[in-house]
Amino acid sequence: MRYIPNSPAEQAALLREIGVSSVDDLFATVPREVLRKDPPPLAPPMSEVELRRDLGAMAARNAAATCFASFLGAGLYAHHSPAFVSQLLLRGEFLTSYTPYQPEVSQGTLTAIWEFQTHVALLTGMDVANASMYEGASALVEAVLMAERLTKKRTKVVVSRTIHPEYLATLGTYLANLGMEIVEVPAGADGVTSAAGLAAAVDDETFAVAVQSPNVFGLVEDWSVAAEAAHARGALAVGVVNEMFSLALLKPPGEAGIDIACGEAASFGIPASFGGPLVGFLACRDGFKRQIPGRLAGRLETPNGPVFALTLSTREQHIRREKATSNICTNQGLFALAATMTLTALGKHGLRETALLCLAKAEYLKAGIGRLGNGKFAIAFPGATFNEFALRCGPPVGEVLSALEKAQILGGVPYARLAPGAGEHEDLLLVATTERIRREDLDRFLDVLKGF
Amino acid sequence: MSDHGNLVNPTLDAALLDRRRGSSSIFDASRPGRRGVLLPPLDVPGADPEALFGTLHRAEVEGEVEASEVDAIRHFTRLSQKNLSIDANLYPLGSCTMKHNPRINEEIARLAGFADVHPYTPAHLSQGALELMARLEAALIALTGFARVTLQPSAGANGELAGCLMIRAAHVKAGAPRKYVLVPDSAHGTNPASAHFAGYEVKELASTPRGTLDPAELEKKMTDEVAAVMITVPNTLGVFEENILDVSRIVHARGGFVYLDGANFNAFVGKVRPADMGVDVMHMNLHKTFSTPHGGGGPGAGPVGVGAALVPFLPVPTIEPEGAGFRLDFDRPDSIGRMRTFYGNFGVLVRALTYILSYGQEIGEVAENAVLNANYLRKKLAPFYHLKYDAPSYHEVVFDDKLQAAKGVHNIDVAKRLMDYGFHPPTMSFPLIVPGALMIEPTESEPIEELDAFADAMIAIAKEAEETPELVTSAPHVTPVGRVDEALLAREASRAGSFAPVLRAPVRRS
């Protein structure tokens, strides 16, 4: 086999050196009744030619955003990634290296992690960020667990129902057996978290209040509403972001009193890849850094320049196991690096300009829908949005999407898809724009809606 | 080992080395007015964010980088040069399994039809992605003998949690969640943490002098209050649980489940199906057994296989056949729920399936050669390093520093000195029951000459530890930075707030 360098003769030489006559002698402590004699029921080995043909055929049966004008968002936004990013990621020193536990031979990865932390801290307005989490939903879970540790002996987390439903479902899975109660506060008629609703739900048992902005309907929420509701009763405020470009134009959570920010950073050049791998983030105020989950790179100034290393290890393998505060073991190193490279290339100006493109395209589409005049479609909520909005459809959402698809448009995400079986907002379609959308795509979208 | 004395122009080399070491971060190198990306022109009327957002508007992200594409490429290329990688170096990290990463996997994962597909693409336009997941599940079932496999968990530890949650859900459905999970003292640290997060108290099982489980001890601790036993096969000492069939029988007799930590599946893939050993649930770290690259910390993926009794509790969604194609099934009333957004680390699944198809029915050779290479190193190094547990080794072998400690040389010193010889150090953080551990796993993808070079380096270090121990204890000597004092860094970084960000004037070099 081409991935096994030693030839059969060399393998035989190794066996002789070890002093056994066959490989099966090395498996001598495996119970005979379970050691298999026959090969597993798989096809013969495939060459690269066959792999390309077989897997390429599967890839061809998917609708890539490069072939359709894609307005799909709802937590994952298809932004452009600079060409050099995917090429540099293939450098073996990044791609095939391990977690940087040995700082002397991992300064490259460690520096990049520290830069990722710095980008996240700057964008969110927080003091400290970690080396990344699996993805947004589990980052919310870790943020909530962190808030619970920091407040001690409280049992209740208050969450806004305008957080992505899959984030809330994930939170429910993780918290199911930990003796914590999740209190959901519904959105007001305007689609944003109601300040009165939050205030009524928070009590002295509450350890955290979590809100998202822009929320699942794309609406901009005011972080300070959550911060005030939480702090009034001694709880911590958790802010969720799943479209990080919004932070180029919107006051960051850290400036509005949020204590822990978390969410998804995949907007920075991470391929959609049918939903994973992505790159979650978690950031907090300085005073909370000892409870931050996962990995953290620190920077030490020396006469020969800065040196980086993983530090403040709260992770499970370095401490007494019964004290583990998290079972997180990996971060998303390679994709945190991809996000860091993308942010470097965009820089301060590119960040803002990209965000302005996303915003302008969404506003153009919203205005066009407002002028349709056929009475079949409406912008569901009046509040400000960034690059995504909820479209209320008169015709069934499925029919609208089919019509758009005929015009080579992936028209958006039915809200019902986010929470299957909930029977909520079945007439809502979430429509997102990025810098990859052109004016002609927007006009085509409007033409299709006009046809209803 | 590089020898700076032999260079043609030592001054020039020092300057080059200094640039490579770099100052530093891209934030230090940022220069006002530089830009790295040209964006498409605005082809619709501009929107005024200040008017739209009012007091919530932000004018700029202060402190963000300003750099050109050239700056960015040079910076990240230089960073890459300060890393060791499996592409250039043997990386004998026990239990972490640093094996060759085939590049065809990367090419396939980057096909637009996989990389540029949104997870909410309608099912009729994403049949290829659903089929890929169904085929990977089928392949993993063929290799494990389980009834179903969920591909959703984001990493091995995330799979552990999913497995523990399913075990709990099954016991709850049967009438009581039970109270304890038994974990051997040699287990990965994430095992007890995952059991804890599923609501269990963890009880430890002591290993025998051969490093394996003692059925008599298990018999004593296995009560009707125990939900599961979490074992690792081969365990973190590289030792196969000879008594695995007894273990399964004892656990099942009291209504418990056998959880297998599949971190070391690469030692028996294609040779033994875990379900045949009585295992009920097992996670698979795809990057270890199926070669998806580690990427300096991830991403991984941790699919979980389960026997029939646990199928109703799988996370949602599952992939189900429908007509000639596939659909996602969310309607599973007993499901533990969702482990994350969307469906899992799909891009990692693509790489793993590509690798499995590359080997096909010959995948057992992976395990055979991994075990062969590990035993070869064991044989070569046994005269020079102490073996605490003298049991047959599988894909990894654990020595300790007992022979070197007499001269004040510890495992960390051996590890740092190995860097000077061009090798990544072995694992030292576990198993916790071996103080001074040096846990070596060469994997199947190392050729004999590389195994010999590594063994020669280890033997040379053992001699240095005898004759010039200070050379070893002061290592490394030729890496981009000298030995890092991590305690000092934690203290100083914490004080200076230099985790992130550094909001200060850039350092100018004269």
PDB file of C-alpha atoms in Angstrom, chain A residues 290-445:
ATOM      1  CA  ARG A 290      -9.184  31.514  34.764  1.00  0.00           C
ATOM      2  CA  GLN A 291     -12.532  29.909  34.024  1.00  0.00           C
ATOM      3  CA  ILE A 292     -12.208  30.112  30.253  1.00  0.00           C
ATOM      4  CA  PRO A 293     -12.572  26.620  28.696  1.00  0.00           C
ATOM      5  CA  GLY A 294     -10.279  25.141  26.091  1.00  0.00           C
ATOM      6  CA  ARG A 295      -6.890  26.451  25.138  1.00  0.00           C
ATOM      7  CA  LEU A 296      -5.300  29.840  25.534  1.00  0.00           C
ATOM      8  CA  ALA A 297      -1.981  31.066  24.125  1.00  0.00           C
ATOM      9  CA  GLY A 298       0.008  33.585  26.153  1.00  0.00           C
ATOM     10  CA  ARG A 299       2.812  35.894  25.061  1.00  0.00           C
ATOM     11  CA  LEU A 300       6.006  36.503  27.024  1.00  0.00           C
ATOM     12  CA  GLU A 301       8.278  39.417  26.148  1.00  0.00           C
ATOM     13  CA  THR A 302      11.960  38.448  26.197  1.00  0.00           C
ATOM     14  CA  PRO A 303      15.144  40.300  25.153  1.00  0.00           C
ATOM     15  CA  ASN A 304      15.101  38.199  21.956  1.00  0.00           C
ATOM     16  CA  GLY A 305      11.496  38.994  21.085  1.00  0.00           C
ATOM     17  CA  PRO A 306       8.193  37.542  22.154  1.00  0.00           C
ATOM     18  CA  VAL A 307       7.728  33.868  22.951  1.00  0.00           C
ATOM     19  CA  PHE A 308       4.329  32.162  22.829  1.00  0.00           C
ATOM     20  CA  ALA A 309       3.010  29.113  24.694  1.00  0.00           C
ATOM     21  CA  LEU A 310      -0.268  27.545  25.755  1.00  0.00           C
ATOM     22  CA  THR A 311      -1.060  28.668  29.252  1.00  0.00           C
ATOM     23  CA  LEU A 312      -3.612  28.680  32.093  1.00  0.00           C
ATOM     24  CA  SER A 313      -4.463  25.063  31.408  1.00  0.00           C
ATOM     25  CA  THR A 314      -7.886  24.421  32.801  1.00  0.00           C
ATOM     26  CA  ARG A 315      -8.279  21.518  30.475  1.00  0.00           C
ATOM     27  CA  GLU A 316      -9.041  18.134  31.819  1.00  0.00           C
ATOM     28  CA  GLN A 317      -5.828  16.291  31.064  1.00  0.00           C
ATOM     29  CA  HIS A 318      -3.656  18.602  33.137  1.00  0.00           C
ATOM     30  CA  ILE A 319      -5.669  18.672  36.322  1.00  0.00           C
ATOM     31  CA  ARG A 320      -7.377  16.331  38.721  1.00  0.00           C
ATOM     32  CA  ARG A 321     -10.059  14.676  36.670  1.00  0.00           C
ATOM     33  CA  GLU A 322     -12.959  15.080  39.044  1.00  0.00           C
ATOM     34  CA  LYS A 323     -12.320  18.840  38.930  1.00  0.00           C
ATOM     35  CA  ALA A 324     -12.608  19.019  35.157  1.00  0.00           C
ATOM     36  CA  THR A 325     -14.618  22.045  34.118  1.00  0.00           C
ATOM     37  CA  SER A 326     -14.968  20.926  30.524  1.00  0.00           C
ATOM     38  CA  ASN A 327     -14.358  17.848  28.439  1.00  0.00           C
ATOM     39  CA  ILE A 328     -13.212  19.945  25.469  1.00  0.00           C
ATOM     40  CA  CYS A 329      -9.963  18.448  24.209  1.00  0.00           C
ATOM     41  CA  THR A 330      -9.300  19.912  20.775  1.00  0.00           C
ATOM     42  CA  ASN A 331      -9.729  23.343  19.290  1.00  0.00           C
ATOM     43  CA  GLN A 332     -10.157  24.153  15.604  1.00  0.00           C
ATOM     44  CA  GLY A 333      -6.499  25.043  15.113  1.00  0.00           C
ATOM     45  CA  LEU A 334      -6.328  24.913  11.335  1.00  0.00           C
ATOM     46  CA  PHE A 335      -9.543  26.887  10.842  1.00  0.00           C
ATOM     47  CA  ALA A 336      -8.690  29.402  13.531  1.00  0.00           C
ATOM     48  CA  LEU A 337      -5.535  29.889  11.457  1.00  0.00           C
ATOM     49  CA  ALA A 338      -7.617  30.252   8.270  1.00  0.00           C
ATOM     50  CA  ALA A 339      -9.776  32.875   9.981  1.00  0.00           C
ATOM     51  CA  THR A 340      -6.644  34.667  11.190  1.00  0.00           C
ATOM     52  CA  MET A 341      -5.149  34.713   7.690  1.00  0.00           C
ATOM     53  CA  THR A 342      -8.418  35.976   6.220  1.00  0.00           C
ATOM     54  CA  LEU A 343      -8.699  38.722   8.828  1.00  0.00           C
ATOM     55  CA  THR A 344      -5.107  39.752   8.177  1.00  0.00           C
ATOM     56  CA  ALA A 345      -5.770  40.056   4.454  1.00  0.00           C
ATOM     57  CA  LEU A 346      -9.019  41.948   4.985  1.00  0.00           C
ATOM     58  CA  GLY A 347      -7.522  44.158   7.632  1.00  0.00           C
ATOM     59  CA  LYS A 348      -9.274  47.037   9.292  1.00  0.00           C
ATOM     60  CA  HIS A 349     -10.515  48.507   5.984  1.00  0.00           C
ATOM     61  CA  GLY A 350     -11.510  45.287   4.244  1.00  0.00           C
ATOM     62  CA  LEU A 351     -13.542  44.226   7.257  1.00  0.00           C
ATOM     63  CA  ARG A 352     -15.620  47.373   7.183  1.00  0.00           C
ATOM     64  CA  GLU A 353     -15.933  47.465   3.408  1.00  0.00           C
ATOM     65  CA  THR A 354     -17.100  43.847   3.253  1.00  0.00           C
ATOM     66  CA  ALA A 355     -19.635  44.542   5.976  1.00  0.00           C
ATOM     67  CA  LEU A 356     -20.894  47.588   4.062  1.00  0.00           C
ATOM     68  CA  LEU A 357     -21.301  45.499   0.885  1.00  0.00           C
ATOM     69  CA  CYS A 358     -23.318  42.878   2.777  1.00  0.00           C
ATOM     70  CA  LEU A 359     -25.474  45.551   4.371  1.00  0.00           C
ATOM     71  CA  ALA A 360     -26.107  47.488   1.152  1.00  0.00           C
ATOM     72  CA  LYS A 361     -27.166  44.381  -0.764  1.00  0.00           C
ATOM     73  CA  ALA A 362     -29.599  43.322   1.932  1.00  0.00           C
ATOM     74  CA  GLU A 363     -31.046  46.833   2.094  1.00  0.00           C
ATOM     75  CA  TYR A 364     -31.455  46.905  -1.704  1.00  0.00           C
ATOM     76  CA  LEU A 365     -33.337  43.604  -1.597  1.00  0.00           C
ATOM     77  CA  LYS A 366     -35.513  44.717   1.310  1.00  0.00           C
ATOM     78  CA  ALA A 367     -36.387  47.946  -0.470  1.00  0.00           C
ATOM     79  CA  GLY A 368     -37.227  46.044  -3.658  1.00  0.00           C
ATOM     80  CA  ILE A 369     -39.518  43.679  -1.763  1.00  0.00           C
ATOM     81  CA  GLY A 370     -41.222  46.683  -0.191  1.00  0.00           C
ATOM     82  CA  ARG A 371     -42.019  47.955  -3.699  1.00  0.00           C
ATOM     83  CA  LEU A 372     -43.286  44.655  -5.162  1.00  0.00           C
ATOM     84  CA  GLY A 373     -46.892  45.697  -4.788  1.00  0.00           C
ATOM     85  CA  ASN A 374     -48.386  42.215  -5.259  1.00  0.00           C
ATOM     86  CA  GLY A 375     -49.325  41.891  -1.602  1.00  0.00           C
ATOM     87  CA  LYS A 376     -47.741  38.443  -1.391  1.00  0.00           C
ATOM     88  CA  PHE A 377     -44.478  39.247   0.405  1.00  0.00           C
ATOM     89  CA  ALA A 378     -43.432  41.460   3.309  1.00  0.00           C
ATOM     90  CA  ILE A 379     -40.398  42.110   5.470  1.00  0.00           C
ATOM     91  CA  ALA A 380     -41.513  40.314   8.630  1.00  0.00           C
ATOM     92  CA  PHE A 381     -40.121  42.720  11.230  1.00  0.00           C
ATOM     93  CA  PRO A 382     -39.478  46.444  11.022  1.00  0.00           C
ATOM     94  CA  GLY A 383     -36.199  46.664  12.978  1.00  0.00           C
ATOM     95  CA  ALA A 384     -32.700  47.229  11.651  1.00  0.00           C
ATOM     96  CA  THR A 385     -30.901  44.239  10.137  1.00  0.00           C
ATOM     97  CA  PHE A 386     -27.333  43.649   9.000  1.00  0.00           C
ATOM     98  CA  ASN A 387     -27.074  41.160   6.097  1.00  0.00           C
ATOM     99  CA  GLU A 388     -30.067  38.899   6.712  1.00  0.00           C
ATOM    100  CA  PHE A 389     -33.777  39.406   7.173  1.00  0.00           C
ATOM    101  CA  ALA A 390     -36.970  37.406   7.599  1.00  0.00           C
ATOM    102  CA  LEU A 391     -39.283  37.448   4.585  1.00  0.00           C
ATOM    103  CA  ARG A 392     -42.949  36.708   5.288  1.00  0.00           C
ATOM    104  CA  CYS A 393     -44.341  34.722   2.382  1.00  0.00           C
ATOM    105  CA  GLY A 394     -47.999  34.586   1.333  1.00  0.00           C
ATOM    106  CA  PRO A 395     -47.470  31.556  -0.903  1.00  0.00           C
ATOM    107  CA  PRO A 396     -46.081  28.421   0.783  1.00  0.00           C
ATOM    108  CA  VAL A 397     -42.335  28.844   1.436  1.00  0.00           C
ATOM    109  CA  GLY A 398     -41.590  25.642  -0.503  1.00  0.00           C
ATOM    110  CA  GLU A 399     -43.251  27.038  -3.638  1.00  0.00           C
ATOM    111  CA  VAL A 400     -41.322  30.272  -3.363  1.00  0.00           C
ATOM    112  CA  LEU A 401     -38.023  28.361  -3.065  1.00  0.00           C
ATOM    113  CA  SER A 402     -38.894  26.149  -6.050  1.00  0.00           C
ATOM    114  CA  ALA A 403     -39.603  29.176  -8.216  1.00  0.00           C
ATOM    115  CA  LEU A 404     -36.303  30.771  -7.159  1.00  0.00           C
ATOM    116  CA  GLU A 405     -34.438  27.542  -7.805  1.00  0.00           C
ATOM    117  CA  LYS A 406     -35.670  27.536 -11.404  1.00  0.00           C
ATOM    118  CA  ALA A 407     -33.914  30.887 -11.740  1.00  0.00           C
ATOM    119  CA  GLN A 408     -30.695  29.295 -10.387  1.00  0.00           C
ATOM    120  CA  ILE A 409     -31.168  30.878  -6.963  1.00  0.00           C
ATOM    121  CA  LEU A 410     -30.941  29.210  -3.551  1.00  0.00           C
ATOM    122  CA  GLY A 411     -33.448  31.594  -2.083  1.00  0.00           C
ATOM    123  CA  GLY A 412     -32.982  31.284   1.657  1.00  0.00           C
ATOM    124  CA  VAL A 413     -33.568  29.075   4.668  1.00  0.00           C
ATOM    125  CA  PRO A 414     -37.140  28.305   5.763  1.00  0.00           C
ATOM    126  CA  TYR A 415     -37.294  29.187   9.449  1.00  0.00           C
ATOM    127  CA  ALA A 416     -39.094  25.868  10.021  1.00  0.00           C
ATOM    128  CA  ARG A 417     -35.914  24.059   8.897  1.00  0.00           C
ATOM    129  CA  LEU A 418     -34.055  25.352  11.983  1.00  0.00           C
ATOM    130  CA  ALA A 419     -36.505  23.818  14.415  1.00  0.00           C
ATOM    131  CA  PRO A 420     -38.128  20.853  12.658  1.00  0.00           C
ATOM    132  CA  GLY A 421     -41.485  19.898  14.114  1.00  0.00           C
ATOM    133  CA  ALA A 422     -41.919  23.070  16.146  1.00  0.00           C
ATOM    134  CA  GLY A 423     -44.572  24.405  13.780  1.00  0.00           C
ATOM    135  CA  GLU A 424     -43.417  27.995  14.316  1.00  0.00           C
ATOM    136  CA  HIS A 425     -43.144  30.803  11.805  1.00  0.00           C
ATOM    137  CA  GLU A 426     -43.820  28.471   8.901  1.00  0.00           C
ATOM    138  CA  ASP A 427     -44.341  31.415   6.573  1.00  0.00           C
ATOM    139  CA  LEU A 428     -40.879  32.884   7.234  1.00  0.00           C
ATOM    140  CA  LEU A 429     -37.938  32.618   4.885  1.00  0.00           C
ATOM    141  CA  LEU A 430     -34.526  33.801   6.143  1.00  0.00           C
ATOM    142  CA  VAL A 431     -32.689  35.580   3.319  1.00  0.00           C
ATOM    143  CA  ALA A 432     -28.984  36.457   3.614  1.00  0.00           C
ATOM    144  CA  THR A 433     -26.655  38.428   1.352  1.00  0.00           C
ATOM    145  CA  THR A 434     -22.871  38.542   1.244  1.00  0.00           C
ATOM    146  CA  GLU A 435     -20.312  40.298  -0.915  1.00  0.00           C
ATOM    147  CA  ARG A 436     -20.545  37.352  -3.314  1.00  0.00           C
ATOM    148  CA  ILE A 437     -24.069  38.384  -4.384  1.00  0.00           C
ATOM    149  CA  ARG A 438     -24.319  40.652  -7.451  1.00  0.00           C
ATOM    150  CA  ARG A 439     -26.957  43.224  -8.286  1.00  0.00           C
ATOM    151  CA  GLU A 440     -28.246  41.031 -11.122  1.00  0.00           C
ATOM    152  CA  ASP A 441     -28.804  38.212  -8.595  1.00  0.00           C
ATOM    153  CA  LEU A 442     -30.818  40.589  -6.454  1.00  0.00           C
ATOM    154  CA  ASP A 443     -32.863  41.759  -9.429  1.00  0.00           C
ATOM    155  CA  ARG A 444     -33.522  38.179 -10.513  1.00  0.00           C
ATOM    156  CA  PHE A 445     -34.675  37.371  -6.976  1.00  0.00           C
TER     157      PHE A 445
END
